[in-house]
């Protein structure tokens, strides 16, 4: 795989200008959809999914949210705040690791079950995303967790 510089590394280097490999040409840039400016983030309560009589209503709310904005906030999903905090803390620890540790998980193969990178395919993408990501399969967790990063230890 071709070497790459992570977005976090570029940020830590305090680059003065966005490198060209991260800049879309004007014709490729998204345009502001003025009809969604000021639109509130859709909030979908998924607790009613457990009730067969309300299930279609929740599914319709999800569909409308995707059509209107492309994403939504989920509430009443049943995941304890402590679990969400632990997950965010583990992710923060992972992304704060030195690049040399994380790049072991870099791959040009988008089908790798565990992969670290900045773009979909860093080796072939002409324009890269200003982001770092860790992707890993997780369902069923018993099949995949052994491949997850061991560093930091809190990740698994």
PDB file of C-alpha atoms in Angstrom:
ATOM      1  CA  UNK A   1       0.000   0.000   0.000  1.00  0.00           C
ATOM      2  CA  UNK A   2       1.218   3.499  -0.754  1.00  0.00           C
ATOM      3  CA  UNK A   3       2.300   5.391   2.357  1.00  0.00           C
ATOM      4  CA  UNK A   4      -0.009   8.072   3.664  1.00  0.00           C
ATOM      5  CA  UNK A   5      -0.039  10.784   6.273  1.00  0.00           C
ATOM      6  CA  UNK A   6      -2.956  10.679   8.645  1.00  0.00           C
ATOM      7  CA  UNK A   7      -5.191  13.712   9.021  1.00  0.00           C
ATOM      8  CA  UNK A   8      -4.356  13.765  12.740  1.00  0.00           C
ATOM      9  CA  UNK A   9      -0.640  13.910  11.925  1.00  0.00           C
ATOM     10  CA  UNK A  10      -1.211  16.795   9.531  1.00  0.00           C
ATOM     11  CA  UNK A  11      -3.181  18.575  12.254  1.00  0.00           C
ATOM     12  CA  UNK A  12      -0.407  18.034  14.812  1.00  0.00           C
ATOM     13  CA  UNK A  13       2.124  19.381  12.305  1.00  0.00           C
ATOM     14  CA  UNK A  14       0.007  22.541  12.162  1.00  0.00           C
ATOM     15  CA  UNK A  15       0.099  22.688   8.381  1.00  0.00           C
ATOM     16  CA  UNK A  16      -0.709  26.204   7.190  1.00  0.00           C
ATOM     17  CA  UNK A  17      -2.607  25.113   4.084  1.00  0.00           C
ATOM     18  CA  UNK A  18      -4.759  22.140   3.293  1.00  0.00           C
ATOM     19  CA  UNK A  19      -2.676  19.802   1.093  1.00  0.00           C
ATOM     20  CA  UNK A  20      -4.009  19.547  -2.474  1.00  0.00           C
ATOM     21  CA  UNK A  21      -4.799  15.844  -2.080  1.00  0.00           C
ATOM     22  CA  UNK A  22      -7.614  16.908   0.291  1.00  0.00           C
ATOM     23  CA  UNK A  23      -9.120  19.611  -1.928  1.00  0.00           C
ATOM     24  CA  UNK A  24     -12.054  18.858  -4.221  1.00  0.00           C
ATOM     25  CA  UNK A  25     -12.226  20.747  -7.489  1.00  0.00           C
ATOM     26  CA  UNK A  26     -14.967  23.412  -7.469  1.00  0.00           C
ATOM     27  CA  UNK A  27     -17.180  21.256  -9.697  1.00  0.00           C
ATOM     28  CA  UNK A  28     -16.983  18.331  -7.241  1.00  0.00           C
ATOM     29  CA  UNK A  29     -17.756  20.335  -4.106  1.00  0.00           C
ATOM     30  CA  UNK A  30     -21.170  19.922  -2.534  1.00  0.00           C
ATOM     31  CA  UNK A  31     -23.470  22.882  -2.815  1.00  0.00           C
ATOM     32  CA  UNK A  32     -25.379  24.268   0.097  1.00  0.00           C
ATOM     33  CA  UNK A  33     -28.969  23.153   0.008  1.00  0.00           C
ATOM     34  CA  UNK A  34     -30.695  26.302   1.241  1.00  0.00           C
ATOM     35  CA  UNK A  35     -33.887  24.370   1.909  1.00  0.00           C
ATOM     36  CA  UNK A  36     -32.232  22.542   4.842  1.00  0.00           C
ATOM     37  CA  UNK A  37     -30.526  25.554   6.433  1.00  0.00           C
ATOM     38  CA  UNK A  38     -32.034  25.942   9.869  1.00  0.00           C
ATOM     39  CA  UNK A  39     -33.631  22.502   9.714  1.00  0.00           C
ATOM     40  CA  UNK A  40     -33.628  20.806  13.087  1.00  0.00           C
ATOM     41  CA  UNK A  41     -31.845  17.497  13.429  1.00  0.00           C
ATOM     42  CA  UNK A  42     -34.470  14.744  13.248  1.00  0.00           C
ATOM     43  CA  UNK A  43     -34.746  12.783  16.493  1.00  0.00           C
ATOM     44  CA  UNK A  44     -36.105   9.250  16.273  1.00  0.00           C
ATOM     45  CA  UNK A  45     -37.270   7.410  19.381  1.00  0.00           C
ATOM     46  CA  UNK A  46     -36.686   3.739  18.658  1.00  0.00           C
ATOM     47  CA  UNK A  47     -38.179   2.371  21.883  1.00  0.00           C
ATOM     48  CA  UNK A  48     -41.553   1.867  20.126  1.00  0.00           C
ATOM     49  CA  UNK A  49     -39.896  -0.609  17.729  1.00  0.00           C
ATOM     50  CA  UNK A  50     -40.663  -3.216  20.396  1.00  0.00           C
ATOM     51  CA  UNK A  51     -44.394  -2.624  19.933  1.00  0.00           C
ATOM     52  CA  UNK A  52     -45.672  -4.275  16.720  1.00  0.00           C
ATOM     53  CA  UNK A  53     -48.459  -1.680  16.490  1.00  0.00           C
ATOM     54  CA  UNK A  54     -45.948   1.215  16.457  1.00  0.00           C
ATOM     55  CA  UNK A  55     -43.109  -0.401  14.508  1.00  0.00           C
ATOM     56  CA  UNK A  56     -44.192   0.867  11.073  1.00  0.00           C
ATOM     57  CA  UNK A  57     -44.488   4.418  12.462  1.00  0.00           C
ATOM     58  CA  UNK A  58     -40.865   4.350  13.692  1.00  0.00           C
ATOM     59  CA  UNK A  59     -39.653   2.891  10.396  1.00  0.00           C
ATOM     60  CA  UNK A  60     -41.496   5.660   8.560  1.00  0.00           C
ATOM     61  CA  UNK A  61     -39.849   8.288  10.807  1.00  0.00           C
ATOM     62  CA  UNK A  62     -36.443   6.825   9.965  1.00  0.00           C
ATOM     63  CA  UNK A  63     -37.273   6.855   6.240  1.00  0.00           C
ATOM     64  CA  UNK A  64     -38.455  10.485   6.378  1.00  0.00           C
ATOM     65  CA  UNK A  65     -35.327  11.524   8.291  1.00  0.00           C
ATOM     66  CA  UNK A  66     -33.060   9.972   5.684  1.00  0.00           C
ATOM     67  CA  UNK A  67     -34.984  11.564   2.849  1.00  0.00           C
ATOM     68  CA  UNK A  68     -35.024  14.999   4.489  1.00  0.00           C
ATOM     69  CA  UNK A  69     -31.493  15.265   5.839  1.00  0.00           C
ATOM     70  CA  UNK A  70     -29.647  11.987   5.375  1.00  0.00           C
ATOM     71  CA  UNK A  71     -29.149  11.262   9.061  1.00  0.00           C
ATOM     72  CA  UNK A  72     -30.861  11.517  12.439  1.00  0.00           C
ATOM     73  CA  UNK A  73     -30.318  11.195  16.179  1.00  0.00           C
ATOM     74  CA  UNK A  74     -31.528   8.027  17.881  1.00  0.00           C
ATOM     75  CA  UNK A  75     -32.956   8.175  21.402  1.00  0.00           C
ATOM     76  CA  UNK A  76     -34.159   5.470  23.776  1.00  0.00           C
ATOM     77  CA  UNK A  77     -31.907   2.837  22.195  1.00  0.00           C
ATOM     78  CA  UNK A  78     -31.176   1.157  25.526  1.00  0.00           C
ATOM     79  CA  UNK A  79     -27.388   1.558  25.463  1.00  0.00           C
ATOM     80  CA  UNK A  80     -26.257   2.825  28.886  1.00  0.00           C
ATOM     81  CA  UNK A  81     -24.374   6.140  28.961  1.00  0.00           C
ATOM     82  CA  UNK A  82     -21.454   4.390  30.688  1.00  0.00           C
ATOM     83  CA  UNK A  83     -21.074   2.014  27.718  1.00  0.00           C
ATOM     84  CA  UNK A  84     -21.167   4.899  25.237  1.00  0.00           C
ATOM     85  CA  UNK A  85     -18.587   6.820  27.292  1.00  0.00           C
ATOM     86  CA  UNK A  86     -16.299   3.784  27.486  1.00  0.00           C
ATOM     87  CA  UNK A  87     -16.541   3.355  23.710  1.00  0.00           C
ATOM     88  CA  UNK A  88     -15.712   7.000  23.042  1.00  0.00           C
ATOM     89  CA  UNK A  89     -12.838   6.881  25.546  1.00  0.00           C
ATOM     90  CA  UNK A  90     -11.381   3.756  23.864  1.00  0.00           C
ATOM     91  CA  UNK A  91     -11.682   5.390  20.434  1.00  0.00           C
ATOM     92  CA  UNK A  92      -9.973   8.536  21.723  1.00  0.00           C
ATOM     93  CA  UNK A  93      -7.154   6.424  23.163  1.00  0.00           C
ATOM     94  CA  UNK A  94      -6.764   4.607  19.835  1.00  0.00           C
ATOM     95  CA  UNK A  95      -6.621   7.788  17.754  1.00  0.00           C
ATOM     96  CA  UNK A  96      -4.154   9.344  20.205  1.00  0.00           C
ATOM     97  CA  UNK A  97      -1.693   6.472  19.663  1.00  0.00           C
ATOM     98  CA  UNK A  98       1.376   7.294  17.594  1.00  0.00           C
ATOM     99  CA  UNK A  99       0.819   7.007  13.850  1.00  0.00           C
ATOM    100  CA  UNK A 100       3.446   4.256  13.655  1.00  0.00           C
ATOM    101  CA  UNK A 101       1.274   2.064  15.905  1.00  0.00           C
ATOM    102  CA  UNK A 102      -1.951   2.722  13.989  1.00  0.00           C
ATOM    103  CA  UNK A 103      -0.469   2.342  10.504  1.00  0.00           C
ATOM    104  CA  UNK A 104       0.001  -1.388  11.141  1.00  0.00           C
ATOM    105  CA  UNK A 105      -3.754  -1.620  10.484  1.00  0.00           C
ATOM    106  CA  UNK A 106      -3.561   0.378   7.232  1.00  0.00           C
ATOM    107  CA  UNK A 107      -4.515  -1.529   4.118  1.00  0.00           C
ATOM    108  CA  UNK A 108      -5.375  -0.813   0.506  1.00  0.00           C
ATOM    109  CA  UNK A 109      -7.887  -3.664   0.650  1.00  0.00           C
ATOM    110  CA  UNK A 110     -11.253  -2.141   1.545  1.00  0.00           C
ATOM    111  CA  UNK A 111     -12.524  -5.623   2.465  1.00  0.00           C
ATOM    112  CA  UNK A 112     -10.056  -6.154   5.319  1.00  0.00           C
ATOM    113  CA  UNK A 113     -12.076  -6.906   8.465  1.00  0.00           C
ATOM    114  CA  UNK A 114      -9.986  -4.377  10.427  1.00  0.00           C
ATOM    115  CA  UNK A 115      -8.629  -1.314   8.670  1.00  0.00           C
ATOM    116  CA  UNK A 116      -7.222   2.098   9.611  1.00  0.00           C
ATOM    117  CA  UNK A 117      -6.982   4.919   7.114  1.00  0.00           C
ATOM    118  CA  UNK A 118      -8.061   8.317   5.891  1.00  0.00           C
ATOM    119  CA  UNK A 119      -9.846   7.548   2.630  1.00  0.00           C
ATOM    120  CA  UNK A 120     -11.777   4.685   1.133  1.00  0.00           C
ATOM    121  CA  UNK A 121      -8.709   3.523  -0.773  1.00  0.00           C
ATOM    122  CA  UNK A 122      -5.706   5.678  -0.075  1.00  0.00           C
ATOM    123  CA  UNK A 123      -3.681   4.054  -2.842  1.00  0.00           C
ATOM    124  CA  UNK A 124      -6.153   4.875  -5.632  1.00  0.00           C
ATOM    125  CA  UNK A 125      -8.276   7.818  -4.429  1.00  0.00           C
ATOM    126  CA  UNK A 126      -7.299  11.059  -6.144  1.00  0.00           C
ATOM    127  CA  UNK A 127      -8.850  13.123  -3.361  1.00  0.00           C
ATOM    128  CA  UNK A 128      -8.537  12.052   0.275  1.00  0.00           C
ATOM    129  CA  UNK A 129     -10.868  12.756   3.164  1.00  0.00           C
ATOM    130  CA  UNK A 130      -9.686  14.954   6.020  1.00  0.00           C
ATOM    131  CA  UNK A 131     -10.398  12.284   8.591  1.00  0.00           C
ATOM    132  CA  UNK A 132      -8.877   9.240  10.215  1.00  0.00           C
ATOM    133  CA  UNK A 133     -10.971   6.129  10.732  1.00  0.00           C
ATOM    134  CA  UNK A 134     -10.825   2.664  12.202  1.00  0.00           C
ATOM    135  CA  UNK A 135     -13.191   0.161  10.642  1.00  0.00           C
ATOM    136  CA  UNK A 136     -13.786  -3.301  11.958  1.00  0.00           C
ATOM    137  CA  UNK A 137     -16.396  -5.969  11.586  1.00  0.00           C
ATOM    138  CA  UNK A 138     -18.331  -6.596  14.764  1.00  0.00           C
ATOM    139  CA  UNK A 139     -21.269  -8.925  14.167  1.00  0.00           C
ATOM    140  CA  UNK A 140     -21.263 -11.441  15.556  1.00  0.00           C
ATOM    141  CA  UNK A 141     -18.693 -10.046  17.957  1.00  0.00           C
ATOM    142  CA  UNK A 142     -17.367 -13.501  18.870  1.00  0.00           C
ATOM    143  CA  UNK A 143     -16.245 -13.968  15.258  1.00  0.00           C
ATOM    144  CA  UNK A 144     -14.357 -10.668  14.939  1.00  0.00           C
ATOM    145  CA  UNK A 145     -13.209  -9.276  18.307  1.00  0.00           C
ATOM    146  CA  UNK A 146      -9.941 -11.234  18.246  1.00  0.00           C
ATOM    147  CA  UNK A 147      -8.946  -9.183  15.173  1.00  0.00           C
ATOM    148  CA  UNK A 148      -9.661  -5.819  16.790  1.00  0.00           C
ATOM    149  CA  UNK A 149      -6.721  -3.671  17.890  1.00  0.00           C
ATOM    150  CA  UNK A 150      -5.069  -4.802  21.125  1.00  0.00           C
ATOM    151  CA  UNK A 151      -3.642  -1.362  21.650  1.00  0.00           C
ATOM    152  CA  UNK A 152      -4.981   0.392  23.618  1.00  0.00           C
ATOM    153  CA  UNK A 153      -6.033  -2.489  25.884  1.00  0.00           C
ATOM    154  CA  UNK A 154      -9.369  -0.797  26.597  1.00  0.00           C
ATOM    155  CA  UNK A 155     -10.348  -1.095  22.927  1.00  0.00           C
ATOM    156  CA  UNK A 156     -11.643  -4.652  23.162  1.00  0.00           C
TER     157      UNK A 156
END
